[in-house]
Coordinates of C-alpha atoms and ligand atoms in Angstrom, one line a residue:
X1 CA -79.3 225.0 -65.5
X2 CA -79.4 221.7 -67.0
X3 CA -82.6 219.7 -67.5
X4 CA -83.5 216.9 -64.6
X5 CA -84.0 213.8 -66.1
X6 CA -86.6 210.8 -65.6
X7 CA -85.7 207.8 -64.8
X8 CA -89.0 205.0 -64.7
X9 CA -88.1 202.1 -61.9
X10 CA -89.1 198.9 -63.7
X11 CA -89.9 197.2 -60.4
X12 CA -91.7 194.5 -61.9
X13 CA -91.4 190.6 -61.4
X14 CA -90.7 189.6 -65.1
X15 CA -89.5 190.4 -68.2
X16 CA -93.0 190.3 -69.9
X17 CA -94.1 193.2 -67.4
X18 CA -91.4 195.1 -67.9
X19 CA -91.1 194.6 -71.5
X20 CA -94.8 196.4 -71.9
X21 CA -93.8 199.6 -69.7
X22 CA -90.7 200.0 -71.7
X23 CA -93.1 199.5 -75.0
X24 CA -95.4 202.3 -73.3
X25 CA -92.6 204.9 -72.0
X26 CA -91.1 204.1 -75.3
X27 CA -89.9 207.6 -77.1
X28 CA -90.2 209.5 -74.0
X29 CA -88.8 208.0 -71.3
X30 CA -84.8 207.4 -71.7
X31 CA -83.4 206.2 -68.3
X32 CA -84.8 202.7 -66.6
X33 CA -84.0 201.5 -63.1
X34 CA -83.3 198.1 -62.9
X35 CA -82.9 197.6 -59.4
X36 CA -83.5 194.3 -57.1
X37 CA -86.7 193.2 -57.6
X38 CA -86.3 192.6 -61.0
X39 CA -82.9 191.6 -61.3
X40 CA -83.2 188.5 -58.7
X41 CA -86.3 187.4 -61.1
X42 CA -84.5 188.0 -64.0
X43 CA -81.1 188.6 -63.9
X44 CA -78.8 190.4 -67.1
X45 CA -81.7 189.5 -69.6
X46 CA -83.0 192.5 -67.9
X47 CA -80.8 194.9 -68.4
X48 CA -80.3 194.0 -72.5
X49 CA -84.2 194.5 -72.3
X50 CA -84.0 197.8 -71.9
X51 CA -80.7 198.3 -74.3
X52 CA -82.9 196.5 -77.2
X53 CA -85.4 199.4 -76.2
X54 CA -82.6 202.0 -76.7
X55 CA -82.8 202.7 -72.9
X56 CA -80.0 203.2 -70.5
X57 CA -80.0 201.4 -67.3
X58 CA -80.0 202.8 -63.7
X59 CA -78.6 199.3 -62.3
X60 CA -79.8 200.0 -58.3
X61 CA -78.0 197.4 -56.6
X62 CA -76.9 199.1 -53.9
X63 CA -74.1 197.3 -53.5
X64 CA -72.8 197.1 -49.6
X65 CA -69.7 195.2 -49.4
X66 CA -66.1 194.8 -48.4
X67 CA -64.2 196.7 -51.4
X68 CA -63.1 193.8 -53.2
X69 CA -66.7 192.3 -53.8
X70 CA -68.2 195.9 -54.6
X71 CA -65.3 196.4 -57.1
X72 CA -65.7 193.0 -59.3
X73 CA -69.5 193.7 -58.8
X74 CA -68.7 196.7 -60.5
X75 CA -66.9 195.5 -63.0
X76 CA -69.3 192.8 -64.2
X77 CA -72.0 195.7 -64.5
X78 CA -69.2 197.4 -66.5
X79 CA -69.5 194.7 -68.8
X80 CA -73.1 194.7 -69.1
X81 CA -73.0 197.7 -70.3
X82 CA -75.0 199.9 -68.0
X83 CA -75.0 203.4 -67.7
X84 CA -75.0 203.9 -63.9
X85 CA -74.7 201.6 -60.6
X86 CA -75.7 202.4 -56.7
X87 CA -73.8 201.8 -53.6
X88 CA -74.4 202.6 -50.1
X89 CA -71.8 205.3 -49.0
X90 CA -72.5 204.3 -46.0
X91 CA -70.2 201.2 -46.9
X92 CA -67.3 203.4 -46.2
X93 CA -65.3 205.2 -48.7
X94 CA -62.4 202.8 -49.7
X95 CA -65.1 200.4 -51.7
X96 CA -66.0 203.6 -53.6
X97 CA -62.8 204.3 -54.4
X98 CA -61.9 201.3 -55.6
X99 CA -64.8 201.4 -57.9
X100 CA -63.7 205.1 -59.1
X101 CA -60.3 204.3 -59.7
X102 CA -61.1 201.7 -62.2
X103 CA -60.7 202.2 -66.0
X104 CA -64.1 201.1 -67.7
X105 CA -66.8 202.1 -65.4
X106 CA -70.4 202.9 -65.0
X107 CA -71.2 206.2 -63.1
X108 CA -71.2 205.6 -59.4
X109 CA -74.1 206.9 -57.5
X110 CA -73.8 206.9 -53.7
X111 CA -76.7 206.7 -51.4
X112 CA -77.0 208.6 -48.5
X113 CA -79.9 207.8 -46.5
X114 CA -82.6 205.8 -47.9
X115 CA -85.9 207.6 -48.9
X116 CA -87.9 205.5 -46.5
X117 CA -86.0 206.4 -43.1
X118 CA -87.7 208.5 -40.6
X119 CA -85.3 209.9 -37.8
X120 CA -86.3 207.1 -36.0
X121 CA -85.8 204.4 -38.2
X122 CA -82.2 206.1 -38.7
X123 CA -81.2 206.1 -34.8
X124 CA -82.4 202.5 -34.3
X125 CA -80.2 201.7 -37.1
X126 CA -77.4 203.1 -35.2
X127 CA -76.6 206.2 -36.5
X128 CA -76.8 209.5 -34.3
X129 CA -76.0 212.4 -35.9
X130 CA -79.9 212.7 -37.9
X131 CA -81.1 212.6 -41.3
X132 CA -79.3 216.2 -42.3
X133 CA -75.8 215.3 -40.9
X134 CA -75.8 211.8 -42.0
X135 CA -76.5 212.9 -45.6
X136 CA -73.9 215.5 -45.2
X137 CA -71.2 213.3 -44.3
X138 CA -72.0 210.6 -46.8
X139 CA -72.2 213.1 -49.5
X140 CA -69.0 214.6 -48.5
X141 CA -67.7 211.0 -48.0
X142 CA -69.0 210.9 -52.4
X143 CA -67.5 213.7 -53.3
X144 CA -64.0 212.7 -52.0
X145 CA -64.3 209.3 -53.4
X146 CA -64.8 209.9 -57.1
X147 CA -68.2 209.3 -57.0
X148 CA -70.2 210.7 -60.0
X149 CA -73.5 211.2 -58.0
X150 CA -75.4 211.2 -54.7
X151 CA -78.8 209.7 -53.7
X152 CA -80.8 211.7 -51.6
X153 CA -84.4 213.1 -50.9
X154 CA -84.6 216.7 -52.9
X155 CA -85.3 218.1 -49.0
X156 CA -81.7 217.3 -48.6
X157 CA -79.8 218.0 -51.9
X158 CA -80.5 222.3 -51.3
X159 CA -78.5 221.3 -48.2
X160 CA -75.8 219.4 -49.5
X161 CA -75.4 221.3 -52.8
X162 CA -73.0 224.0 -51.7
X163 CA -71.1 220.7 -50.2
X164 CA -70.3 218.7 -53.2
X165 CA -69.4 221.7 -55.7
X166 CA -71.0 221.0 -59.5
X167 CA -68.9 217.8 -59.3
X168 CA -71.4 215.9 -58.2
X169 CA -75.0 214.9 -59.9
X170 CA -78.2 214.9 -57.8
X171 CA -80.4 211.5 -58.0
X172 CA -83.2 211.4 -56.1
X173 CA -86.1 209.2 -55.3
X174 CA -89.3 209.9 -52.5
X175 CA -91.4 211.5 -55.7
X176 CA -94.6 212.1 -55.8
X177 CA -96.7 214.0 -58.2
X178 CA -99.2 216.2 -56.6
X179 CA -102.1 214.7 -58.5
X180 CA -101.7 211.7 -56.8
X181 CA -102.1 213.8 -53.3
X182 CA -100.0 213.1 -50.2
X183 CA -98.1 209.9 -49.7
X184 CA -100.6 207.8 -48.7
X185 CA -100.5 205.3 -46.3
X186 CA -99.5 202.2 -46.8
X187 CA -96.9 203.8 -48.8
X188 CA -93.4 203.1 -47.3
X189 CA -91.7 206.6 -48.8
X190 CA -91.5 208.7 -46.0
X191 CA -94.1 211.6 -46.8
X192 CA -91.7 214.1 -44.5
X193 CA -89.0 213.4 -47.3
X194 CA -91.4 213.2 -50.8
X195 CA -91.4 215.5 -52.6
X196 CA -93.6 216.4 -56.3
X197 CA -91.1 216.2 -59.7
X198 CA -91.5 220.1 -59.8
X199 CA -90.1 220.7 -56.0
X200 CA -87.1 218.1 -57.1
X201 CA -86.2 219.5 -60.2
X202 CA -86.4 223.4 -58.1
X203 CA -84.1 221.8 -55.8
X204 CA -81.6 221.0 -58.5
X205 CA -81.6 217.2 -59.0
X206 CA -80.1 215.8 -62.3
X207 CA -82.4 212.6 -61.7
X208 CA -85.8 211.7 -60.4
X209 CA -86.5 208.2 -60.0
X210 CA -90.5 207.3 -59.9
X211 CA -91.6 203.9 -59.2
X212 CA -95.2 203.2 -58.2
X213 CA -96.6 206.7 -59.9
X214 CA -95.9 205.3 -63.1
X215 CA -95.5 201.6 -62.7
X216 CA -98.9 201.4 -60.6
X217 CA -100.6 203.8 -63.2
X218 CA -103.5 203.1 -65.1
X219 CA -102.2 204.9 -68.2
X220 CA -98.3 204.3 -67.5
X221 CA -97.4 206.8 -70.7
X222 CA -99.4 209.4 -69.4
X223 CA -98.1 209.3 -66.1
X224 CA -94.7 209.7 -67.4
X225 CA -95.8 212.3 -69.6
X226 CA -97.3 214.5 -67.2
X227 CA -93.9 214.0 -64.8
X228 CA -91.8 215.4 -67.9
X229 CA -93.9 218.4 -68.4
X230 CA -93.4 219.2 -65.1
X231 CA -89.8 219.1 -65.3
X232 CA -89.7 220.7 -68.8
X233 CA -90.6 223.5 -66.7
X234 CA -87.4 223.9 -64.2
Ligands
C5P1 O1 -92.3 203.4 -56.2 P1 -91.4 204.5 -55.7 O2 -91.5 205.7 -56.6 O3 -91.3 204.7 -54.3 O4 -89.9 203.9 -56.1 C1 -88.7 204.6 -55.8 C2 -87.7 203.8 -56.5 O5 -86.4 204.4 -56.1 C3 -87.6 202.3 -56.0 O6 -87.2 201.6 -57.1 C4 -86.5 202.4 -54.9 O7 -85.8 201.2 -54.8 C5 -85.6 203.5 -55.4 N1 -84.8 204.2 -54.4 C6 -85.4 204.8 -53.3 N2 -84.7 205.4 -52.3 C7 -83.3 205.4 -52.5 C8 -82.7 204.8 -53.6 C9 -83.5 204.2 -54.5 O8 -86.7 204.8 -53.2 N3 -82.6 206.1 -51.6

């Protein structure tokens, strides 16, 4: 089995936050989300942050587009040089595709169903087949597409795994470590779908990405640290 690896959300609001979490997580932490929050405050600077830090970049997006805007999208992150880029499968496979088929690419990581959906958040957004199916199908929808990963809760990856053969890399969000006790409210991960970095790396994911447990720590580093160990331990 190969080892699950952490990836630290740098959902921060500026460059000067984000630059003191990388300077913390430096040396043990590789992998760095930069997802939306940061990237509408700070744009590409943020990305060749982290590369000056030696990190890779997540670059969570989640592009949701007609195929020709997802593609150049695509390709502009290509040039930035990142090491991996989201888009919602549930954009329909031809925009993946188009992505895939290109020649210099990050990985593409499709997500399924968003960490934060309930059942009923899921129906009112008009799908009807449930969490389970929906991720299913998406996945499946991946794994036809020349995706290189899928984005799901590590509830659903024992589910889908059989599904998408060893083609496919797990990524999933919805952690929490069980020192920091159930979600709590306020939280907006669904607790039904969170799971610890121990149950996720059991489960088989490639990738856990952790926000708010490390971000919102008090000692950032050992945060991370402890959320390693754990892993070390798959
Ligand atoms: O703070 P928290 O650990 O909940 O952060 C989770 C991170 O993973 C956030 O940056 C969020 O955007 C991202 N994410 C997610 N659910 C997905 C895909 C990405 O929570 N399906």
């Amino acid at each position: 089995m190969s080892k699950t690896e952490l990836i630290a959300a740098l959902d921060t609001d500026s460059l000067k936050a984000s630059q003191a979490l990388l300077e913390k997580l430096k040396g043990s932490v590789k992998y760095f989300k930069v997802g939306s929050v940061l990237f509408t405050a700070e744009g590409p600077a943020a990305v060749d942050l982290v590369h000056k830090h030696g990190g890779k970049v997540f670059l969570d997006l989640k592009f949701h587009d007609i195929p020709n805007t997802v593609k150049h999208a695509v390709i502009n992150a290509a040039k930035m040089g990142v090491y991996s880029v989201s888009l919602h499968l549930s954009g329909g496979g031809e925009a993946l595709r188009a992505c895939a088929e290109l020649e210099r690419r990050p990985k593409l990581w499709g997500i399924t169903v968003l960490t934060s959906f309930s059942e009923y958040n899921l129906f009112r957004a008009g799908f009807r087949g449930g969490i389970d199916k929906t991720v299913k199908l998406l996945a499946a929808q991946a794994a036809e597409n020349g995706a290189d990963g899928v984005v799901c809760s590590p509830g659903e990856l024992i589910r889908i795994q059989g599904l998408c053969g060893h083609k496919l890399k797990f990524i999933t969000p919805g952690i929490r470590p069980a020192a920091c006790g159930a979600v709590s409210a306020g939280d907006d991960q669904n607790p039904k779908r969170s799971r610890t970095p121990r149950e996720a790396a059991a489960a088989g994911a490639d990738f856990i990405v952790v926000g708010r447990p490390i971000t919102a720590a008090t000692d950032p580093a050992a945060a991370a640290a402890a959320m390693l160990a754990e892993l070390a331990t798959r």
